[in-house]
């Protein structure tokens, strides 16, 4: 059989673009200043996300806004983010495809509905870990009551179903430092395996900037993206993606092509090699 040569085709097949959000497509003003992003003068900024009070919090530079607009028009844009179902509502961008949320624990369809098969799977994975997650929550809740503590502790909870039972389950635990002391979070991460028995058997820790997350091994962006690829995405369509974090790399490696912004944890890690 003779292999044909390439011919241009006016009928475009949209690729899948699987994208992290924070620090990949937009960021806070503080990080804009640190990274000295191009086309990010105040008058050119576009509000991408708001805080709990509804005030602008995260912004796109003009280049980022142009890039995002190209993604919306030219690709099937799939969100892959650590943001949960409540935090994603503060992102004021027009998503219209799959959304992988809460580090992969939640998958929403293009209609904004929970993907029931994934919900049942995560229910089965999370239920056995609730006692240990509650133990850890109590440790950090007590620590946060200490007047000298600079740690801000947040458990991420959502509703899961196994088909017959609907239950509120803790998914993972997040910790920030009030003074944005990254090194303090790095030191805390080293101590975590001593807090409860078999910690490393059940959990992994991710630290990026002022965010420390304690996550069950079952909760990972890669697992959710793999599920979408295996069960819901068209294998004939190409895929690519971007992320800024080392935690994004495993899901990006499932795609045909991937990259990163020229700033952030993943870029810094590669640049230091």
C-alpha angles and dihedrals in degrees: 000000000000116000110231123233121243118275126188115251122201090204102089120210106209113230122222113253111198108195139186111215118203113069090359104066099008141003144181123281089252091061092043087059094046094048095039091220118202119248089017101122111140094253091054098049122114119207110239103168140013134211126247090278092053096251120136110271110158128038143192121222115229090261091051091048090052090048092050092048090052090051092051094050100037106034144038095254114211118189116223109182147146088231115111128223092276097044093048089061088066090061105093099203127115105249116176107170139056118327123204106199141177095031089307100312092112130046120188123195123230087269091057093251125137113258099241098203091055090045091056092047092051091045090058091048097046103042095072090052099051096096092052093044089050090050090053091045091055092050092054095039089056091044091051090056089064107104090221095052116112093186120112109203125199127176113207111221132177141165119266133182135200091197097274105034124056113198141170108239133182109239103183143333125246127198129188130181116238091221093041091246102170094183091056089057091048090053091047090052089058091055098048097087089064095058100076136010118272091007095156092046091062106024145039128200128226122191122186122162106308096349127094117180128189106202136177111244088243091063110077136128089232093059093051094045090048089053091052092048092049098044113018115021126083108251091209093062118086121239136205136164150179135221137164101209136076085234088062094057097080093056093041090055089063090065132082093244133006141176146165140229115267091254137047138061100310094046092046092049093052093043091055093056 
